[in-house]
């Protein structure tokens, strides 16, 4: 099942079911007005949404219409919790090597960071940023959206509570990353709004690419129309369930919690490329003594997409322009 | 105007207007079903809520009933953004002095940390925690809840968007604070659910205690019935507007964003006491070479309250038991 949220002037938009090939949609208001409402009552809503999805595939859904990704908000335009992991240790290792950083991380403890969830950006919306001097970057990530999880849930239980899979671009202003990490309190100005691909999908839509608690899809990143990286999500150093269980150690996670993977990164980065500029520039620094690839400038266009084995887009594309505010 | 959210079995509870003396309440469902809904449409809802409040004071509100704080959830049982400041530098200074810490903070940059907002606890609910070995602590704080603020808002504009003032206990598990700060990504296991006093109030309810963009009220902290601290909020090193403007530098803040002050702390801590055990223990360490006051244990009762000049409770009390899960 694939779900999206269309703009309707309200903060949370309106929930639609989208066809597998992303060409058609049907309003889901009869079941739940918004995706958060569906997640709040997933057990009650799931069957009805599935039925709509089946009708849409069969061509029998009444009121079906052409799906326009440009009309999509983030699947959850706002959430109640957004935690971003840095779950590809390869990325951190490259950064630490290139810039002589040391993250003092207790063995076995995943890197997770609490993030704002009040204003997620739509896949096609112009992204307004303050200054090119802030060193604008992207991070291609996958993510999951979970159901209620009580305090102390095991990794297995956490994994069973994953309701949806998403694709996101964790926009980053690199000028602030180092100083904010040095303070120890995580990110404030380093991380403006996060951009989500238009469609959230249930894990079964990934077929064999959903296994080992990981998303085995390539994150295809294009800058101004040129493919610059396609690392695979399968190299994640933790299962989603392990990341969620760490988070749930001493508190409940409530329905609609979004967990991002952190920038997808592969040990074969030289061959498959990177999903963020920071990593590209770190590899250039290691190879040539200094970075060569510039940060994002006003007017640049970024695209992030994941394709299935048959070359079909799974989540639709994040495809937007950076625009100076 | 004073507002609260009563338990009704739903995730967001039901919005009520509470009398100034906290004894009576009236359902606000005719104006907005939940506090988030009221904040989403404040311009449309404010007049109606004010009218209800006036009727309640005048004794003419139909359907008014006795207000029972034990039935209150957090005013926002869940929000879309919760940012906690550490805006009393005195607290940080004591901690750094006692434990030879150094927070590398660029001059003039406030300490802010993104926090989860999916599961705020009610003022009287038992607080379940995992282990006494996690070094359970409290932090008495004030906070504000704001309306929409566009990217780049000035401190003045931010301050005008403050709709409500709240009181909270930022429960902290100290065992994790140091290691998580060293990683640089802020708090995960260090900060379980946050507890809010039952009533949120508009800034005008504070009278002269609302000035200089600060809350000039004592944070009265009691442990097992004994008053252990009453530092004043007026010593905050930034105005609320300055903290909010830093946050809004490169992104919008959406309605319902909660900003906490960080633990209230005064330079005269020896005289007025502290609003968290970490500070008490740091002062003991400076005075005696080691801490004397133990962390919170199973079954202990904590109370946090602020009184106006006439000795009346402004927000109602956070008053709950720590209970091992």
PDB file of C-alpha atoms in Angstrom, chain A residues 11 36 39-40 78-81 103-106 109-119 128 130-131 134 148 151-152 173 176 180-189 191-193 246-247 249-255 257 325, chain B residues 11 36 39-40 78-81 103-106 109-119 128 130-131 134 148 151-152 173 176 180-189 191-193 246-247 249-255 257 325:
ATOM      1  CA  UNK A  11      -1.562  22.061   8.087  1.00  0.00           C
ATOM      2  CA  UNK A  36      -1.481  11.118  11.439  1.00  0.00           C
ATOM      3  CA  UNK A  39      -1.452   6.188  12.343  1.00  0.00           C
ATOM      4  CA  UNK A  40      -3.305   7.161  15.532  1.00  0.00           C
ATOM      5  CA  UNK A  78       4.295  17.492  10.671  1.00  0.00           C
ATOM      6  CA  UNK A  79       4.908  14.718  13.161  1.00  0.00           C
ATOM      7  CA  UNK A  80       5.255  14.457  16.925  1.00  0.00           C
ATOM      8  CA  UNK A  81       8.746  13.004  16.917  1.00  0.00           C
ATOM      9  CA  UNK A 103      33.073  11.051  18.100  1.00  0.00           C
ATOM     10  CA  UNK A 104      33.330   9.547  21.577  1.00  0.00           C
ATOM     11  CA  UNK A 105      30.766   6.834  21.155  1.00  0.00           C
ATOM     12  CA  UNK A 106      30.361   4.033  23.708  1.00  0.00           C
ATOM     13  CA  UNK A 109      25.514   2.635  21.173  1.00  0.00           C
ATOM     14  CA  UNK A 110      23.937   3.978  17.975  1.00  0.00           C
ATOM     15  CA  UNK A 111      24.087   7.666  17.101  1.00  0.00           C
ATOM     16  CA  UNK A 112      20.588   9.138  17.252  1.00  0.00           C
ATOM     17  CA  UNK A 113      19.598  12.780  17.320  1.00  0.00           C
ATOM     18  CA  UNK A 114      16.277  14.375  18.185  1.00  0.00           C
ATOM     19  CA  UNK A 115      15.064  16.736  15.496  1.00  0.00           C
ATOM     20  CA  UNK A 116      12.218  19.157  14.937  1.00  0.00           C
ATOM     21  CA  UNK A 117       9.069  17.673  13.384  1.00  0.00           C
ATOM     22  CA  UNK A 118       6.859  20.743  13.061  1.00  0.00           C
ATOM     23  CA  UNK A 119       7.456  21.708   9.438  1.00  0.00           C
ATOM     24  CA  UNK A 128      14.385  28.559   0.911  1.00  0.00           C
ATOM     25  CA  UNK A 130      19.394  32.030   4.171  1.00  0.00           C
ATOM     26  CA  UNK A 131      22.924  32.196   2.788  1.00  0.00           C
ATOM     27  CA  UNK A 134      26.026  28.465   5.435  1.00  0.00           C
ATOM     28  CA  UNK A 148       2.859   2.991  19.370  1.00  0.00           C
ATOM     29  CA  UNK A 151       8.839   1.656  27.053  1.00  0.00           C
ATOM     30  CA  UNK A 152      11.300  -1.213  26.987  1.00  0.00           C
ATOM     31  CA  UNK A 173      23.883  23.649   6.735  1.00  0.00           C
ATOM     32  CA  UNK A 176      26.875  24.965  11.876  1.00  0.00           C
ATOM     33  CA  UNK A 180      26.842  22.664  17.277  1.00  0.00           C
ATOM     34  CA  UNK A 181      28.239  19.156  17.754  1.00  0.00           C
ATOM     35  CA  UNK A 182      31.071  20.571  19.846  1.00  0.00           C
ATOM     36  CA  UNK A 183      28.506  22.137  22.166  1.00  0.00           C
ATOM     37  CA  UNK A 184      27.139  18.617  22.671  1.00  0.00           C
ATOM     38  CA  UNK A 185      23.424  19.402  22.352  1.00  0.00           C
ATOM     39  CA  UNK A 186      22.798  18.291  18.762  1.00  0.00           C
ATOM     40  CA  UNK A 187      21.589  20.370  15.841  1.00  0.00           C
ATOM     41  CA  UNK A 188      19.745  23.691  15.743  1.00  0.00           C
ATOM     42  CA  UNK A 189      20.793  25.899  12.800  1.00  0.00           C
ATOM     43  CA  UNK A 191      19.375  21.308  10.241  1.00  0.00           C
ATOM     44  CA  UNK A 192      16.605  23.391   8.704  1.00  0.00           C
ATOM     45  CA  UNK A 193      13.446  21.758   7.314  1.00  0.00           C
ATOM     46  CA  UNK A 246      17.553   2.091  22.030  1.00  0.00           C
ATOM     47  CA  UNK A 247      15.183   5.037  21.765  1.00  0.00           C
ATOM     48  CA  UNK A 249      14.718   2.116  26.535  1.00  0.00           C
ATOM     49  CA  UNK A 250      13.068   4.418  29.074  1.00  0.00           C
ATOM     50  CA  UNK A 251      10.042   5.903  27.381  1.00  0.00           C
ATOM     51  CA  UNK A 252       7.121   5.184  25.101  1.00  0.00           C
ATOM     52  CA  UNK A 253       7.340   5.993  21.404  1.00  0.00           C
ATOM     53  CA  UNK A 254       4.006   7.222  20.139  1.00  0.00           C
ATOM     54  CA  UNK A 255       2.381   6.530  16.778  1.00  0.00           C
ATOM     55  CA  UNK A 257       7.365   8.689  15.225  1.00  0.00           C
ATOM     56  CA  UNK A 325      15.354  33.424   0.919  1.00  0.00           C
TER      57      UNK A 325
ATOM     58  CA  UNK B  11      -4.308  11.086  22.516  1.00  0.00           C
ATOM     59  CA  UNK B  36      -3.309  22.050  19.403  1.00  0.00           C
ATOM     60  CA  UNK B  39      -3.113  26.990  18.536  1.00  0.00           C
ATOM     61  CA  UNK B  40      -3.509  25.969  14.874  1.00  0.00           C
ATOM     62  CA  UNK B  78       1.918  15.869  22.419  1.00  0.00           C
ATOM     63  CA  UNK B  79       3.355  18.694  20.353  1.00  0.00           C
ATOM     64  CA  UNK B  80       5.160  18.995  17.026  1.00  0.00           C
ATOM     65  CA  UNK B  81       8.301  20.566  18.412  1.00  0.00           C
ATOM     66  CA  UNK B 103      31.036  23.388  26.868  1.00  0.00           C
ATOM     67  CA  UNK B 104      32.607  24.927  23.760  1.00  0.00           C
ATOM     68  CA  UNK B 105      29.984  27.546  23.105  1.00  0.00           C
ATOM     69  CA  UNK B 106      30.512  30.348  20.587  1.00  0.00           C
ATOM     70  CA  UNK B 109      25.008  31.559  21.006  1.00  0.00           C
ATOM     71  CA  UNK B 110      22.351  30.155  23.339  1.00  0.00           C
ATOM     72  CA  UNK B 111      22.268  26.466  24.224  1.00  0.00           C
ATOM     73  CA  UNK B 112      19.171  24.859  22.727  1.00  0.00           C
ATOM     74  CA  UNK B 113      18.416  21.190  22.302  1.00  0.00           C
ATOM     75  CA  UNK B 114      15.755  19.498  20.205  1.00  0.00           C
ATOM     76  CA  UNK B 115      13.654  17.060  22.222  1.00  0.00           C
ATOM     77  CA  UNK B 116      10.915  14.540  21.625  1.00  0.00           C
ATOM     78  CA  UNK B 117       7.370  15.892  21.805  1.00  0.00           C
ATOM     79  CA  UNK B 118       5.310  12.732  21.275  1.00  0.00           C
ATOM     80  CA  UNK B 119       4.483  11.765  24.836  1.00  0.00           C
ATOM     81  CA  UNK B 128       7.740   5.101  35.450  1.00  0.00           C
ATOM     82  CA  UNK B 130      13.752   1.835  34.444  1.00  0.00           C
ATOM     83  CA  UNK B 131      16.448   1.798  37.093  1.00  0.00           C
ATOM     84  CA  UNK B 134      20.216   5.659  35.845  1.00  0.00           C
ATOM     85  CA  UNK B 148       3.509  30.378  13.753  1.00  0.00           C
ATOM     86  CA  UNK B 151      11.975  31.977   9.021  1.00  0.00           C
ATOM     87  CA  UNK B 152      14.109  34.940  10.024  1.00  0.00           C
ATOM     88  CA  UNK B 173      18.581  10.402  33.785  1.00  0.00           C
ATOM     89  CA  UNK B 176      23.407   9.235  30.261  1.00  0.00           C
ATOM     90  CA  UNK B 180      25.421  11.583  25.259  1.00  0.00           C
ATOM     91  CA  UNK B 181      26.763  15.144  25.354  1.00  0.00           C
ATOM     92  CA  UNK B 182      30.228  13.844  24.542  1.00  0.00           C
ATOM     93  CA  UNK B 183      28.843  12.190  21.407  1.00  0.00           C
ATOM     94  CA  UNK B 184      27.662  15.664  20.380  1.00  0.00           C
ATOM     95  CA  UNK B 185      24.155  14.758  19.235  1.00  0.00           C
ATOM     96  CA  UNK B 186      22.137  15.812  22.273  1.00  0.00           C
ATOM     97  CA  UNK B 187      19.945  13.672  24.492  1.00  0.00           C
ATOM     98  CA  UNK B 188      18.330  10.286  23.880  1.00  0.00           C
ATOM     99  CA  UNK B 189      18.221   8.089  27.010  1.00  0.00           C
ATOM    100  CA  UNK B 191      15.737  12.602  28.774  1.00  0.00           C
ATOM    101  CA  UNK B 192      12.654  10.415  29.129  1.00  0.00           C
ATOM    102  CA  UNK B 193       9.153  11.929  29.136  1.00  0.00           C
ATOM    103  CA  UNK B 246      18.014  31.842  17.085  1.00  0.00           C
ATOM    104  CA  UNK B 247      15.845  28.805  16.401  1.00  0.00           C
ATOM    105  CA  UNK B 249      17.183  31.738  11.815  1.00  0.00           C
ATOM    106  CA  UNK B 250      16.753  29.408   8.851  1.00  0.00           C
ATOM    107  CA  UNK B 251      13.350  27.794   9.229  1.00  0.00           C
ATOM    108  CA  UNK B 252       9.757  28.396  10.174  1.00  0.00           C
ATOM    109  CA  UNK B 253       8.527  27.568  13.665  1.00  0.00           C
ATOM    110  CA  UNK B 254       5.005  26.210  13.517  1.00  0.00           C
ATOM    111  CA  UNK B 255       2.182  26.817  15.976  1.00  0.00           C
ATOM    112  CA  UNK B 257       6.214  24.828  19.379  1.00  0.00           C
ATOM    113  CA  UNK B 325       8.813   0.281  35.837  1.00  0.00           C
TER     114      UNK B 325
END
